Coordinates of N, CA and C in Angstrom, one line a residue:
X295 N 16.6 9.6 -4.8 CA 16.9 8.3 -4.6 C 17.8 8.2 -3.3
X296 N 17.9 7.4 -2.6 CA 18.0 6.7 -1.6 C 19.7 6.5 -1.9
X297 N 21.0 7.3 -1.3 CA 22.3 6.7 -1.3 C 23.2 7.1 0.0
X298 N 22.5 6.8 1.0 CA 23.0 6.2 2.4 C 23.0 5.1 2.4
X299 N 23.7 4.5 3.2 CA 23.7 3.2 3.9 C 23.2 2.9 5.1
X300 N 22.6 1.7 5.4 CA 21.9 1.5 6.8 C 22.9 0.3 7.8
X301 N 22.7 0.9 9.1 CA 23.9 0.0 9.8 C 23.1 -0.9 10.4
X302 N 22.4 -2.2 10.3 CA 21.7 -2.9 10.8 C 22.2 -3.3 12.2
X303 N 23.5 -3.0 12.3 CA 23.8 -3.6 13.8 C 23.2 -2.6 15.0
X304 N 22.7 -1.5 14.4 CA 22.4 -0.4 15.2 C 20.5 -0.4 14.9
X305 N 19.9 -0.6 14.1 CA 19.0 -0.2 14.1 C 18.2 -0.7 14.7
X306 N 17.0 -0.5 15.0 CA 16.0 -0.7 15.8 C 14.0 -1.2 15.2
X307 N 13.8 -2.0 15.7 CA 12.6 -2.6 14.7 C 11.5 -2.0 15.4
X308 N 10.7 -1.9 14.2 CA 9.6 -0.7 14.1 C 8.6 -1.6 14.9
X309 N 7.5 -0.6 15.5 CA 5.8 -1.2 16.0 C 5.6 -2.5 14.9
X310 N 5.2 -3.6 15.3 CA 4.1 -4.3 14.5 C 3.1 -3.7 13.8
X311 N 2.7 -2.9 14.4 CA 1.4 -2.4 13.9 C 1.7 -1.1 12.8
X312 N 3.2 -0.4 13.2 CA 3.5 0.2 11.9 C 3.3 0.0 10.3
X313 N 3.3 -1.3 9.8 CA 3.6 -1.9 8.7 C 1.8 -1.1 8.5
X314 N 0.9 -1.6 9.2 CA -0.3 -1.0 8.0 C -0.3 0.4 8.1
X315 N 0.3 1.5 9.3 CA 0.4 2.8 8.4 C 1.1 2.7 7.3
X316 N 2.6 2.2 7.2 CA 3.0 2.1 5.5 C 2.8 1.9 5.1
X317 N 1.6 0.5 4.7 CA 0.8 0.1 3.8 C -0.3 1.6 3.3
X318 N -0.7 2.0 3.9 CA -2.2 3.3 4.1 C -1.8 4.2 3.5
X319 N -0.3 4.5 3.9 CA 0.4 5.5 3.2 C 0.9 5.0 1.5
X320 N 1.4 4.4 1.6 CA 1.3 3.8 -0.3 C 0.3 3.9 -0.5
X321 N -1.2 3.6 -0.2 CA -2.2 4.1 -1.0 C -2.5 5.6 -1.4
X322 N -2.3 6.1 -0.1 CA -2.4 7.6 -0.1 C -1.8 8.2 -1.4
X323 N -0.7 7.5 -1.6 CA 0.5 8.2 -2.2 C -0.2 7.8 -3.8
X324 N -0.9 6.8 -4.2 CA -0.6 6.1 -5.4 C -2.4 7.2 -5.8
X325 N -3.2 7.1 -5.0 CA -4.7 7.8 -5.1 C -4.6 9.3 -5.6
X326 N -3.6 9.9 -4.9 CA -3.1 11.7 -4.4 C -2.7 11.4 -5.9
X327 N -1.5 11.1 -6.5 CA -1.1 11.5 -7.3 C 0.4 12.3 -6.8
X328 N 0.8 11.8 -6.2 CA 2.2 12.6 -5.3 C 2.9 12.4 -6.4
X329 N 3.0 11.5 -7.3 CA 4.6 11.0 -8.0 C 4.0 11.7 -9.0
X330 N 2.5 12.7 -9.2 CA 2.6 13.2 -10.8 C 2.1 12.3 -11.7
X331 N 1.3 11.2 -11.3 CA 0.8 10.0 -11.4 C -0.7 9.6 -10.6
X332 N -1.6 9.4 -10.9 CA -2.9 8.5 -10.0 C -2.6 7.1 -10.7
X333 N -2.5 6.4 -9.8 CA -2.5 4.9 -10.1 C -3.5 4.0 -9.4
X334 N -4.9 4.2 -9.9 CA -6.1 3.6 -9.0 C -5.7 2.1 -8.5
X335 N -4.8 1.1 -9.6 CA -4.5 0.0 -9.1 C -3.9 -0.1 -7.7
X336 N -2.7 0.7 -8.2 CA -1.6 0.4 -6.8 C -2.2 1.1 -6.0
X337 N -3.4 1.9 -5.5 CA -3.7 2.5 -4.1 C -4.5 1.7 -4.1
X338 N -6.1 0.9 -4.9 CA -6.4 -0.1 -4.1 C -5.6 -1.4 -3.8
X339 N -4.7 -1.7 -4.0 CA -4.0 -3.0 -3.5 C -3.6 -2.2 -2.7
X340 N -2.8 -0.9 -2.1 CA -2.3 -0.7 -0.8 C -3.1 -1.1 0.6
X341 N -4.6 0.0 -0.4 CA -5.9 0.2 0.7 C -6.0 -1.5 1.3
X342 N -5.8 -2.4 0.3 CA -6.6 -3.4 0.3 C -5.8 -4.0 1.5
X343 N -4.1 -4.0 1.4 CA -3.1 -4.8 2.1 C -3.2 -4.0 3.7
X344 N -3.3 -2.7 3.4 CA -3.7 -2.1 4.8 C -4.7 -2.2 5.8
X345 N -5.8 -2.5 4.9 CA -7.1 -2.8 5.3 C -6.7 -4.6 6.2
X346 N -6.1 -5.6 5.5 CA -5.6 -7.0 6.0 C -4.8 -6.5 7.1
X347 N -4.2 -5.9 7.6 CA -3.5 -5.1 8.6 C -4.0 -4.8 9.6
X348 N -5.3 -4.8 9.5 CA -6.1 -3.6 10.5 C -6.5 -2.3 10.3
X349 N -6.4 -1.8 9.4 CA -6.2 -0.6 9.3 C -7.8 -0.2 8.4
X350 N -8.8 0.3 9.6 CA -10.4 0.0 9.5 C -10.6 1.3 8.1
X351 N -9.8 2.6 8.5 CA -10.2 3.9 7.5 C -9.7 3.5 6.2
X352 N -8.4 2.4 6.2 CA -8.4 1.9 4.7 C -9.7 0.9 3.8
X353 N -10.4 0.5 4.2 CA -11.8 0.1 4.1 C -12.1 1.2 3.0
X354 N -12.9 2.2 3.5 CA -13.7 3.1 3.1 C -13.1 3.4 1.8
X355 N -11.7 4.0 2.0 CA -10.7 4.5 1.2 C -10.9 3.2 -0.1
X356 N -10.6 1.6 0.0 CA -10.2 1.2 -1.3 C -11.7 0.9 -1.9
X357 N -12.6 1.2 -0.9 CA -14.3 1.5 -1.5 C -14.3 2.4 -2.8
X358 N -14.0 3.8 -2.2 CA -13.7 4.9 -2.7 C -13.3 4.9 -4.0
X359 N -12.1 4.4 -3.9 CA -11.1 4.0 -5.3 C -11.9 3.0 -6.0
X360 N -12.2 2.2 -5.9 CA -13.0 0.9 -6.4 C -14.0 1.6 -7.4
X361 N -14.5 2.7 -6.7 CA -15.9 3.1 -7.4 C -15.5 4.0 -8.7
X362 N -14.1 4.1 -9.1 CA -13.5 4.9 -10.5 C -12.9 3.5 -11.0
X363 N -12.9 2.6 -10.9 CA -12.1 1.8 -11.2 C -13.0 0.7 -12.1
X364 N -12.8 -0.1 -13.2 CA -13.0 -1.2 -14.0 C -13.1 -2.8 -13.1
X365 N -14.2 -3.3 -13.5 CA -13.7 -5.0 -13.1 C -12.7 -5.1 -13.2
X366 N -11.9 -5.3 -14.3 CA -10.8 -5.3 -14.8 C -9.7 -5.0 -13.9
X367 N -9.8 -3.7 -13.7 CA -8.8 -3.0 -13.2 C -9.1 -3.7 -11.4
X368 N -9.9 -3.7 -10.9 CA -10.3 -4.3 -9.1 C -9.7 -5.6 -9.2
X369 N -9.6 -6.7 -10.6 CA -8.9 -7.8 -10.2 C -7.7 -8.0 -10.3
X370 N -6.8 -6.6 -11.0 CA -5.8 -6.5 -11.3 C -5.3 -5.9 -10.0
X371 N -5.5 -5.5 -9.2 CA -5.2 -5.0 -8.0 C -5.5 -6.3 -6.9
X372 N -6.6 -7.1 -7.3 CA -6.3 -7.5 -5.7 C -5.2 -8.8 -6.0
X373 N -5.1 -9.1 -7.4 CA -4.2 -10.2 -7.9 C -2.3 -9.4 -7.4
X374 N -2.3 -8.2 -7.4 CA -1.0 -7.3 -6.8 C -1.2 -7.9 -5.3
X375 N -2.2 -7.4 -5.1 CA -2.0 -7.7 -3.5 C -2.1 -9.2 -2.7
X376 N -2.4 -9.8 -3.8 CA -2.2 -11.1 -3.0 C -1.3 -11.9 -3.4
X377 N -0.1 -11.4 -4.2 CA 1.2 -11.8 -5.1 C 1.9 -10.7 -4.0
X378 N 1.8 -9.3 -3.8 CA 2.3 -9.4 -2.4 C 2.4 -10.2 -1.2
X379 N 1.2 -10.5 -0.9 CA 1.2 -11.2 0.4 C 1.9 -12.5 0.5
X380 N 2.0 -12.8 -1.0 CA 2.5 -14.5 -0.9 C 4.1 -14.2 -1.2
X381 N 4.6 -12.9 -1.4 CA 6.1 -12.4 -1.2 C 6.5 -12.2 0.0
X382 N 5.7 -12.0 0.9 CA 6.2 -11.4 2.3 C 5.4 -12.2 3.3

């Protein structure tokens, strides 16, 4: 966990176009199983939000995921990602 502090008077704002690598990357992370976890939801809503970004190889990728996944489970993800979008 995260116990630094950030000095906003100093920092510096990222590429525009950064946000869909960190979107791509949350998928990566939630697909792989990094946390010791596969969470097919949370990596297609990533793929999906990265993919709204631009981000063309997330396409394939929340294809990929889609094809292990439930009706169920594809609306529960894109209902994540579009309750994201209407947060930010």
């Amino acid at each position: 966990m995260f116990q630094g502090t950030f000095d906003l008077e100093t920092a510096t704002p990222i590429d525009a176009t950064a946000l869909s690598d960190v979107l791509f990357e949350r998928g990566i992370y939630w697909a792989s199983g990094r946390s010791g976890l596969v969470d097919l939801v949370a990596a297609h809503k990533w793929f999906n939000l990265a993919a709204l970004k631009g981000r063309k190889d997330a396409v394939a990728l929340r294809q990929e995921v889609a094809g292990q996944m439930s009706d169920a489970e594809i609306a529960a993800a894109q209902r994540e990602a579009r309750a994201w979008v209407s947060a930010h």
